[in-house]
Short mmCIF file of C-alpha atoms in Angstrom, two decimals:
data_model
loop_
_atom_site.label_atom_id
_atom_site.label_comp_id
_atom_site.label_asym_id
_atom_site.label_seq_id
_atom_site.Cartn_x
_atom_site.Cartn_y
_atom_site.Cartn_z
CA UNK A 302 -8.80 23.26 97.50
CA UNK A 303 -10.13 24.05 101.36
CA UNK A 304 -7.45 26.86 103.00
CA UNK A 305 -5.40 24.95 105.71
CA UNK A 306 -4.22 26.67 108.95
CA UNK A 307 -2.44 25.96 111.53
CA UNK A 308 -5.03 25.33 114.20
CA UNK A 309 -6.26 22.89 111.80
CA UNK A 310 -3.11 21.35 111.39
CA UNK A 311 -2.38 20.72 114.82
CA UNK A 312 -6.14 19.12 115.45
CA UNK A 313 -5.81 16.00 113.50
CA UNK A 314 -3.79 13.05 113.01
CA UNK A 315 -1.21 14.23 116.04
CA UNK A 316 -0.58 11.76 118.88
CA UNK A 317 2.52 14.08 120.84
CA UNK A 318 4.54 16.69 119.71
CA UNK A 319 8.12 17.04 121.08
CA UNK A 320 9.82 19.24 123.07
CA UNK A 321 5.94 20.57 123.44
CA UNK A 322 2.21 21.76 120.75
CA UNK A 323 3.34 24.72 121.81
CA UNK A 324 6.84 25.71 121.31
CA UNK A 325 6.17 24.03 117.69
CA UNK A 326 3.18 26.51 117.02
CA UNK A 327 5.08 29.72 118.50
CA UNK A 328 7.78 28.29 115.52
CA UNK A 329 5.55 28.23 112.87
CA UNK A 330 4.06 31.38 113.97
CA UNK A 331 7.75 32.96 114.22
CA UNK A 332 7.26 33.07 110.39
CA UNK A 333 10.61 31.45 109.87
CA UNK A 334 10.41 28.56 106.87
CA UNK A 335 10.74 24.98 108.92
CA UNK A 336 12.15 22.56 106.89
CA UNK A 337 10.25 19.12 107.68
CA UNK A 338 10.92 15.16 106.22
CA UNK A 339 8.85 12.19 106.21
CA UNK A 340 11.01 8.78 105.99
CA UNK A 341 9.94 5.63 104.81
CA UNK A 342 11.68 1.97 104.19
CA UNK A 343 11.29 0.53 100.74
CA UNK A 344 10.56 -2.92 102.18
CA UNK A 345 7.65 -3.21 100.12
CA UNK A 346 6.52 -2.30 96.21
CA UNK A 347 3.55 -0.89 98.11
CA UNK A 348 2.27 2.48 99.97
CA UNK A 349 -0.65 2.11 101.93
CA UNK A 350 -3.25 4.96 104.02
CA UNK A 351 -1.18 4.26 106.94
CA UNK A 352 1.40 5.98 104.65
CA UNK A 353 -0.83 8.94 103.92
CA UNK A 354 -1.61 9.98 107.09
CA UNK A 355 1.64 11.57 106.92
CA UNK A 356 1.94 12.33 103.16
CA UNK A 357 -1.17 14.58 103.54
CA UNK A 358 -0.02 16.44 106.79
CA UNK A 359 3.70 17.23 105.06
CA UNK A 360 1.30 18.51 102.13
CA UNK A 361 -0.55 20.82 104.60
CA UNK A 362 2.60 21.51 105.68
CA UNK A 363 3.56 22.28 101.94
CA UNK A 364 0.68 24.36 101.64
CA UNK A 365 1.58 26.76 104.31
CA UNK A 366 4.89 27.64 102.60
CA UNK A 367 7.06 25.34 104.71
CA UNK A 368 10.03 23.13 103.17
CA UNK A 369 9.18 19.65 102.92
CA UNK A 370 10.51 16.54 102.39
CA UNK A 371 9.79 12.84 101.48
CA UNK A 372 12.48 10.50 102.31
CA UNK A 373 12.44 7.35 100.41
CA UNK A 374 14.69 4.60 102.97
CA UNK A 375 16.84 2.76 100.23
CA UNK A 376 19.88 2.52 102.55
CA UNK A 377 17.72 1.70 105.87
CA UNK A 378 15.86 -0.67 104.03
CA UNK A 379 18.88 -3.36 103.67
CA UNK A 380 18.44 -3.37 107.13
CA UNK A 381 15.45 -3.18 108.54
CA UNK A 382 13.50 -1.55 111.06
CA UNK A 383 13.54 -3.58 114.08
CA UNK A 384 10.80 -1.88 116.09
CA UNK A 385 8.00 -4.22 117.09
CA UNK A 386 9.30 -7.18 115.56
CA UNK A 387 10.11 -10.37 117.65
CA UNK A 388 12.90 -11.41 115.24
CA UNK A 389 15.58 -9.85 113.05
CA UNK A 390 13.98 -8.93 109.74
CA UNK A 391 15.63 -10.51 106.84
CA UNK A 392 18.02 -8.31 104.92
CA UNK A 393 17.06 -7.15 101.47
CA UNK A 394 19.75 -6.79 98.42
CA UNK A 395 19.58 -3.44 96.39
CA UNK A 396 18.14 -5.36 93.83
CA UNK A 397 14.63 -6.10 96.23
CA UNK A 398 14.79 -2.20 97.32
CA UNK A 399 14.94 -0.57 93.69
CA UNK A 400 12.41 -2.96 92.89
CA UNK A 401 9.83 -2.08 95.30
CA UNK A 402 10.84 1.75 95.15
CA UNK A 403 10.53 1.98 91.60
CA UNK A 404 6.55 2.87 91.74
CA UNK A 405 7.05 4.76 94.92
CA UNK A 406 6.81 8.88 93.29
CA UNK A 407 3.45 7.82 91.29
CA UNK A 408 1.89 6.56 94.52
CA UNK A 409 2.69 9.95 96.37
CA UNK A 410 2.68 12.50 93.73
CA UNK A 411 -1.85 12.59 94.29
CA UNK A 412 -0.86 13.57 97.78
CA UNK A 413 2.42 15.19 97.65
CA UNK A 414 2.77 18.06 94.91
CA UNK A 415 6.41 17.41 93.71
CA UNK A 416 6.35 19.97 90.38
CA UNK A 417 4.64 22.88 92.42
CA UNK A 418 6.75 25.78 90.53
CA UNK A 419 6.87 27.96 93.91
CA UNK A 420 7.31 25.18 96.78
CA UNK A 421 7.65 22.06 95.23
CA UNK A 422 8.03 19.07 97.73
CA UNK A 423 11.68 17.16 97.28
CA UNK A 424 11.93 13.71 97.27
CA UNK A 425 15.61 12.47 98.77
CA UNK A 426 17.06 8.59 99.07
CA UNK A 427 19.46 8.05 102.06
CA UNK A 428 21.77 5.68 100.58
CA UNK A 429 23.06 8.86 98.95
CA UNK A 430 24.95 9.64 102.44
CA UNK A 431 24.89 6.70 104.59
CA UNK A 432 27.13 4.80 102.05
CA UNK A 433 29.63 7.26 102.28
CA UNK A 434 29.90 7.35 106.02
CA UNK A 435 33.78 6.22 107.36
CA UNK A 436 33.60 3.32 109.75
CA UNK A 437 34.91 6.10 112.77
CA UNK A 438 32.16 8.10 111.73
CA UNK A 439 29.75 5.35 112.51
CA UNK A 440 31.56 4.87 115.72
CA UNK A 441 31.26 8.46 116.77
CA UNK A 442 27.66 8.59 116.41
CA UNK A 443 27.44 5.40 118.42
CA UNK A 444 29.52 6.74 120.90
CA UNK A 445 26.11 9.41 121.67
CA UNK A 446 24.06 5.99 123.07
CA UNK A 447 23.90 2.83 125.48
CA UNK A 448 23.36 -0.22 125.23
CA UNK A 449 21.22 0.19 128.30
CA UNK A 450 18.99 2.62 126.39
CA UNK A 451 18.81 0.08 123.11
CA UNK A 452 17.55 -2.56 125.49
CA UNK A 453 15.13 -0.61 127.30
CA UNK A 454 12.83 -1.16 123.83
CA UNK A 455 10.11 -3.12 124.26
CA UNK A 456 10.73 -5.38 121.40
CA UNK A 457 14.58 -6.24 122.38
CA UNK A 458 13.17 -6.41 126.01
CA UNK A 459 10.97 -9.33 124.92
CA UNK A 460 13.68 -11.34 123.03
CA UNK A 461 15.88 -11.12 125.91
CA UNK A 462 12.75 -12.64 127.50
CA UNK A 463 12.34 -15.35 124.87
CA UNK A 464 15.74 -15.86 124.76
CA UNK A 465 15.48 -14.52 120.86
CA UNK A 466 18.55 -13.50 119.02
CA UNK A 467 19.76 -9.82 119.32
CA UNK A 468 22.23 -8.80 116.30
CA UNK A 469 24.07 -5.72 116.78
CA UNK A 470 23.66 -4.19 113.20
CA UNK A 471 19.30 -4.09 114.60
CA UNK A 472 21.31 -1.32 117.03
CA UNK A 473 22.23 0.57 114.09
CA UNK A 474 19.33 0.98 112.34
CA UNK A 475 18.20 3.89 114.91
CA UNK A 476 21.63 5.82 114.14
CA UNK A 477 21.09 5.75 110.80
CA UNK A 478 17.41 7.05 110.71
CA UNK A 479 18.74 9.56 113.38
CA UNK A 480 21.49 10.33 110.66
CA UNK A 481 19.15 11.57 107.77
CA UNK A 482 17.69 14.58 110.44
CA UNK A 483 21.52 15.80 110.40
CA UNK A 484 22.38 15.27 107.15
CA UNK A 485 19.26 16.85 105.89
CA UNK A 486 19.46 19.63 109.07
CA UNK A 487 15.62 19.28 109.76
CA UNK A 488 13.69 21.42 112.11
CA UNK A 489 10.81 18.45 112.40
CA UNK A 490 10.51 15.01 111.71
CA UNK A 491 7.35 13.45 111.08
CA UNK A 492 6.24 10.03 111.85
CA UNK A 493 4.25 7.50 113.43
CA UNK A 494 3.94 6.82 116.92
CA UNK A 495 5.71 3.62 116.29
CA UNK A 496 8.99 5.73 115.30
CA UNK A 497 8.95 8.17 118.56
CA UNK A 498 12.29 6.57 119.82
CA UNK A 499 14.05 6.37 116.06
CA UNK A 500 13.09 10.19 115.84
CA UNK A 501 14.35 10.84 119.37
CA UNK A 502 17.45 9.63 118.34
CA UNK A 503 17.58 12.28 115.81
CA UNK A 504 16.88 14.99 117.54
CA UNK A 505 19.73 14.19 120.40
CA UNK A 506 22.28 13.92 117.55
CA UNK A 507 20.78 16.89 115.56
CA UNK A 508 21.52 18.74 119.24
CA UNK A 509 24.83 17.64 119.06
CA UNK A 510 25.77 18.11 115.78
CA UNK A 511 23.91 21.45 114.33
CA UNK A 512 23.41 22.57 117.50
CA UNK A 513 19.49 23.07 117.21
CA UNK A 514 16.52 21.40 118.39
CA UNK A 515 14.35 19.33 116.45
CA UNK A 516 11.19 18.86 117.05
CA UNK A 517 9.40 15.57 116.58
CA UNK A 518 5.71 14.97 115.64
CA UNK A 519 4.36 11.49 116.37
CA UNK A 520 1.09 10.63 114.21
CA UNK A 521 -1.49 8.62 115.32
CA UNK A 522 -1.46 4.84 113.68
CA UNK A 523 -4.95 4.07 112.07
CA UNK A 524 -5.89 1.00 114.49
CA UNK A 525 -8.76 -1.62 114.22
CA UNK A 526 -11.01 -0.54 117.55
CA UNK A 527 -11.83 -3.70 117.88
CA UNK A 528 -8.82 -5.65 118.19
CA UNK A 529 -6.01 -2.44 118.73
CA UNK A 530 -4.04 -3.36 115.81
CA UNK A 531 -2.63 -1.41 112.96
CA UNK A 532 -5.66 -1.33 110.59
CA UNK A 533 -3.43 -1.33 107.68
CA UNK A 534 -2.63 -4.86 108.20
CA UNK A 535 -2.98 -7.61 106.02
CA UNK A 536 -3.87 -9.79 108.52
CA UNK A 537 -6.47 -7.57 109.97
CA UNK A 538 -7.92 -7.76 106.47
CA UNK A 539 -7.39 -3.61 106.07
CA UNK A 540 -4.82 -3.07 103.92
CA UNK A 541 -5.93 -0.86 101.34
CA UNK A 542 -2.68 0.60 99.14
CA UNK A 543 -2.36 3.65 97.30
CA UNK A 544 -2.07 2.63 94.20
CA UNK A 545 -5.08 -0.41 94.49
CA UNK A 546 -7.59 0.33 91.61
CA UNK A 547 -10.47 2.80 92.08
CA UNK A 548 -13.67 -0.35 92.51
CA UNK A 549 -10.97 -2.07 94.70
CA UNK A 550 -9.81 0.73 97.09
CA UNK A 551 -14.22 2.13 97.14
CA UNK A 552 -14.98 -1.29 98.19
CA UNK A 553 -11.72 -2.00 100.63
CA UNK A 554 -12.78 1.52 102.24
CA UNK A 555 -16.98 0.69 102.65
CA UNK A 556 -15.38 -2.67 104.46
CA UNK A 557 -13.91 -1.16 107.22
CA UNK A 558 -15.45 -1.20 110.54
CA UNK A 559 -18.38 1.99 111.42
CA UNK A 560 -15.70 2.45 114.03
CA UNK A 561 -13.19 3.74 112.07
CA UNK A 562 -15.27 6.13 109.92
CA UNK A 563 -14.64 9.53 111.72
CA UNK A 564 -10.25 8.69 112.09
CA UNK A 565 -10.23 8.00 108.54
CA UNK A 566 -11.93 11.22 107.75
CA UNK A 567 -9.33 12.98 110.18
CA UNK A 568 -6.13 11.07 108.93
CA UNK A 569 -6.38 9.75 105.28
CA UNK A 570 -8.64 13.31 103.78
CA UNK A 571 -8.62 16.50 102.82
CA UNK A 572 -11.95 17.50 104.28
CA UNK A 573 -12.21 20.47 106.50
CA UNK A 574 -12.69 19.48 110.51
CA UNK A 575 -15.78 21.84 110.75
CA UNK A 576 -17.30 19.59 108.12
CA UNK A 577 -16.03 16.60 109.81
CA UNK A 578 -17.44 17.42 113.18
CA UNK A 579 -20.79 18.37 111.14
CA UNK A 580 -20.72 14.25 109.63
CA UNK A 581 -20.06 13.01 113.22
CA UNK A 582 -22.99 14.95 115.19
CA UNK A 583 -25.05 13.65 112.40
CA UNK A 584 -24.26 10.17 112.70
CA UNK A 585 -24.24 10.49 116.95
CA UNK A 586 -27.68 11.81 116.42
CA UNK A 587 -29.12 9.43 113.85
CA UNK A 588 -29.39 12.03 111.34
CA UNK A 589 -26.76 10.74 108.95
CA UNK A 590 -26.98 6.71 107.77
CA UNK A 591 -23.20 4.96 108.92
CA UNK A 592 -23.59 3.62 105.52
CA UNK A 593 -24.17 7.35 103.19
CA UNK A 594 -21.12 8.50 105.54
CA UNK A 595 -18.55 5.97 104.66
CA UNK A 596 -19.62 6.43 100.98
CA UNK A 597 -18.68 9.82 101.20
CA UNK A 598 -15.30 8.53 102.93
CA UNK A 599 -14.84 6.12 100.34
CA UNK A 600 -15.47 8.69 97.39
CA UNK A 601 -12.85 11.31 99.11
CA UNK A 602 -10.04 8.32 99.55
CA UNK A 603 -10.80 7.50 96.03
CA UNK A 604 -10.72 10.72 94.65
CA UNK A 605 -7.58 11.36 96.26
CA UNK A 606 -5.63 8.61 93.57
CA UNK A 607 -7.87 8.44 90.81
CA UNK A 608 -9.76 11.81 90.14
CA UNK A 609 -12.96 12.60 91.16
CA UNK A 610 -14.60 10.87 88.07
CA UNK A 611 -13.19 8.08 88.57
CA UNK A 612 -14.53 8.13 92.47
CA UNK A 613 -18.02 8.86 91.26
CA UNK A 614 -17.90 5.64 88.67
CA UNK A 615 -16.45 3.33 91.69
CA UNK A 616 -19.32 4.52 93.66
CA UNK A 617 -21.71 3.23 91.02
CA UNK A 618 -19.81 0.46 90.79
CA UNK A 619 -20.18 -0.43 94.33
CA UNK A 620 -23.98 0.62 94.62
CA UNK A 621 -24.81 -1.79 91.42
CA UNK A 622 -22.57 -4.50 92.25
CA UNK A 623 -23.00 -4.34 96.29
CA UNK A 624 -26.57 -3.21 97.27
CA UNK A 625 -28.02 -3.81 93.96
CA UNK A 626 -26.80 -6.86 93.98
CA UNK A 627 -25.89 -6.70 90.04
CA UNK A 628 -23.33 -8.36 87.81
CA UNK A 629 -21.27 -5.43 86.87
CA UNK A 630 -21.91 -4.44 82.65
CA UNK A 631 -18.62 -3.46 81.75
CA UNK A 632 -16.80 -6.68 82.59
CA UNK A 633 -13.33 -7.50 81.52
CA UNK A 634 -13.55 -10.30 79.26
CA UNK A 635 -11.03 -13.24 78.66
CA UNK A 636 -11.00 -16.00 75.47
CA UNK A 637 -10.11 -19.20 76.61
CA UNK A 638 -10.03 -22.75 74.90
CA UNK A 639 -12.49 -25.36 75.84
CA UNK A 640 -11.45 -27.54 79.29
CA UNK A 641 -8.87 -25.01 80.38
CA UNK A 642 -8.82 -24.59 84.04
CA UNK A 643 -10.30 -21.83 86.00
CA UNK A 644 -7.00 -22.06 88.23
CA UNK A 645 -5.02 -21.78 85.34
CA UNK A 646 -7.03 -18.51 84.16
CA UNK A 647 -7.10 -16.32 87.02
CA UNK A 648 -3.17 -16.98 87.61
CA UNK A 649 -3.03 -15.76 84.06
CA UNK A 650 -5.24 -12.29 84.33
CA UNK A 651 -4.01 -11.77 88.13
CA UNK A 652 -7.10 -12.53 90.00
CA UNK A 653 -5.33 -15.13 92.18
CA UNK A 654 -1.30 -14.89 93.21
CA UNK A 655 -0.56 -17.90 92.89
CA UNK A 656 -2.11 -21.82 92.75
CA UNK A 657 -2.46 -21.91 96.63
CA UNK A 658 -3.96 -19.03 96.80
CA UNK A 659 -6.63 -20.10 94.03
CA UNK A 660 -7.43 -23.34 96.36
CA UNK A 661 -7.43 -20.94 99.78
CA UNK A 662 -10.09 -18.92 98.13
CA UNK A 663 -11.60 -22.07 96.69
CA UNK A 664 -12.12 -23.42 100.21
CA UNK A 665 -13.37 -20.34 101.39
CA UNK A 666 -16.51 -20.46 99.03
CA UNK A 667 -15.30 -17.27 97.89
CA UNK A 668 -15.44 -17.94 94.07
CA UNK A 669 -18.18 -18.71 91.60
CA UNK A 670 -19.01 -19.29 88.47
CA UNK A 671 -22.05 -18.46 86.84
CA UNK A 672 -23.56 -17.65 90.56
CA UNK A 673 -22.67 -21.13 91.22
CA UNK A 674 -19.84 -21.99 94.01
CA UNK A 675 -16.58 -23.29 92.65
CA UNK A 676 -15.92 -26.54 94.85
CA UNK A 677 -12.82 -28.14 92.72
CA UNK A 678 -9.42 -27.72 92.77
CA UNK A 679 -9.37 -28.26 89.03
CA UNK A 680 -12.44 -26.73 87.96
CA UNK A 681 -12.76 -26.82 84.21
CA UNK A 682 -14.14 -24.21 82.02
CA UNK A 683 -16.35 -26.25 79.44
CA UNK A 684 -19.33 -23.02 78.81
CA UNK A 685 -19.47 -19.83 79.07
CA UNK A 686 -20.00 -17.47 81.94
CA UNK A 687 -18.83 -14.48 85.00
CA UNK A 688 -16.49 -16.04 87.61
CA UNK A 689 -16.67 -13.94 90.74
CA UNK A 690 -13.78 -13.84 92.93
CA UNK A 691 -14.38 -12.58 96.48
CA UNK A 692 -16.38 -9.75 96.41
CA UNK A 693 -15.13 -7.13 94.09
CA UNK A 694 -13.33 -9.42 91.22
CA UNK A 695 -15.35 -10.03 88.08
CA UNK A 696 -14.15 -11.80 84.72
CA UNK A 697 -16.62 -12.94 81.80
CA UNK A 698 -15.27 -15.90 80.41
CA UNK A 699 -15.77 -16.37 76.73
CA UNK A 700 -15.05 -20.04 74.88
CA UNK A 701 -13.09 -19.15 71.92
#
């Protein structure tokens, strides 16, 4: 495992660091033991790279002997961020939040070393202390803010503009992620650059009530450069989660734009900068092939959550099945009864979510069935054959 300093640290994946680079250097160099949390909402059974970017610089952070911890929103969840969103999220029940948190450890712990028996990382859920908090209590750390400063956010600004609902609980949510800093008595927060004011409000009440400053590290966002959007979007067709399988995540990674090579190397790996810098000269000078560098990209990410064997096999996977232009060998295989419906099937091994989404990808051209495009709705499986579903998905469909 490559030695991590702190110039190194402070190189990648950092959009702005609060009160200053600096003063947050001369801290760590003070030799005192910073204690440093990572939050994120459970409003989704998934973690995604987007996610990483900060799991991997708290590890760094791990590495160099600093206290770290991963804060898992249970309690903030139920209410919902509101930042960049043009209406009120929908509240979840605690019911929907264990749900989607229940995987959450297993996704981290490749990133996140949680049973290191000298510094282990700690994993914390907020609901522990924000259900216990008295309604004055609440009021008091409202009393620290304006309304003025709430509505100087860009989202609120633009529902006031739309004439969109404002509820007052969306006011709360920043209190409450401000809370955890206190309650945990954090020297940094880490986050996005999405969460700068949410962590600002943490340091002002961290001021106020420990009587210390915080300092707050926004993280770059991994963005599409051609449209400026989060790239870990499911609209901008980038989403690739921690916990997708090994072919899946190899093949999500080799479909992201050239553009994005050299910020995925910074953000989502492990891989020294000098190295990096070495991949990017190459590829600015022709010497390295866009294509052999995102491989490498795509093994790293993949070796990340699966183990470096199984990065090596979804590269072969991905060479045979993708430039080879192969039918994978070592299908998974399904029995099935004469006439039942390829619909039906998939919605049975998980290849499609749901019917509609069997007739989007129908109407899309993006299935087939013995190299043959599936046109029907109700498609009937009367031989057998390899249906392919989008790119990656293969099942060998047996008559039994």
């Amino acid at each position: 495992m490559e030695q991590t300093t702190m110039d190194e640290l402070l190189s990648r994946s950092i959009a702005q660091i609060l009160p200053s680079k600096e003063e947050f250097a001369r801290a760590c160099a003070s030799g005192k033991r910073l204690r440093i949390y990572i939050g994120a909402d459970a409003t989704g059974p998934q973690l995604h790279l987007g996610h990483a970017t900060n799991f991997i610089w708290l590890e760094k952070m791990r590495r160099l002997g600093h206290e770290t911890y991963i804060l898992f929103g249970d309690f903030t969840a139920m209410i919902g961020d509101p930042t960049d969103k043009s209406a009120a999220r929908v509240r979840l029940t605690q019911e929907q939040v264990e749900a989607h948190i229940a995987t959450w450890k297993e996704q981290v712990a490749p990133i996140l070393s949680f049973d290191d028996p000298v510094n282990p990382a700690h994993l914390v859920r907020n609901a522990e202390w924000l259900r216990k908090l008295s309604f004055a209590e609440v009021l008091d750390l409202a009393s620290n803010f304006t309304v003025q400063q709430m509505l100087e956010r860009d989202m609120f600004a633009r529902r006031i503009e739309e004439k969109k609902p404002i509820y007052v609980h969306e006011f709360f949510y920043p209190l409450m992620q401000g809370y955890d800093s206190v309650h945990l008595d954090v020297d940094v927060e880490l986050g996005g650059t999405d969460q700068t004011f949410n962590m600002l409000v943490g340091r002002t009440l961290q001021k106020k009530y420990r009587g210390k400053e915080k300092f707050v590290i926004s993280t770059t966002l991994l963005t599409n450069p051609s449209t400026g959007k989060k790239l870990m979007s499911k609209s901008e067709g980038g989403y690739i989660a921690l916990n997708d399988p090994p072919n899946d995540m190899y093949g999500k990674v080799m479909a992201l734009p050239d553009a994005t090579i050299m910020q995925m190397f910074l953000d989502c790996t492990f891989v020294p900068l000098a190295e990096i810098a070495a991949l990017e000269t190459g590829l600015h000078s022709g010497v390295n092939n866009p294509r052999d560098v995102k491989m490498r990209l795509a093994e790293e990410i993949t070796a990340i959550y699966h183990g470096p064997e199984r990065a090596a096999a979804a590269r072969d996977y991905f060479v045979q099945t993708f430039q080879k232009k192969e039918t994978p060998t070592d299908l998974p295989e399904v029995l099935v009864p004469p006439g039942a419906q390829l619909s039906d099937v998939l919605l049975a091994q998980g290849f499609v979510a749901s019917k509609s989404d069997f007739k989007r990808l129908v109407s899309e051209g993006a299935i087939t069935f013995c190299d043959g495009e599936v046109t029907d709705f109700n498609f009937v499986l009367d031989k057998e054959g390899v249906v392919r579903v989008g790119k990656r998905k293969f099942l060998r469909v047996v008559i039994s």
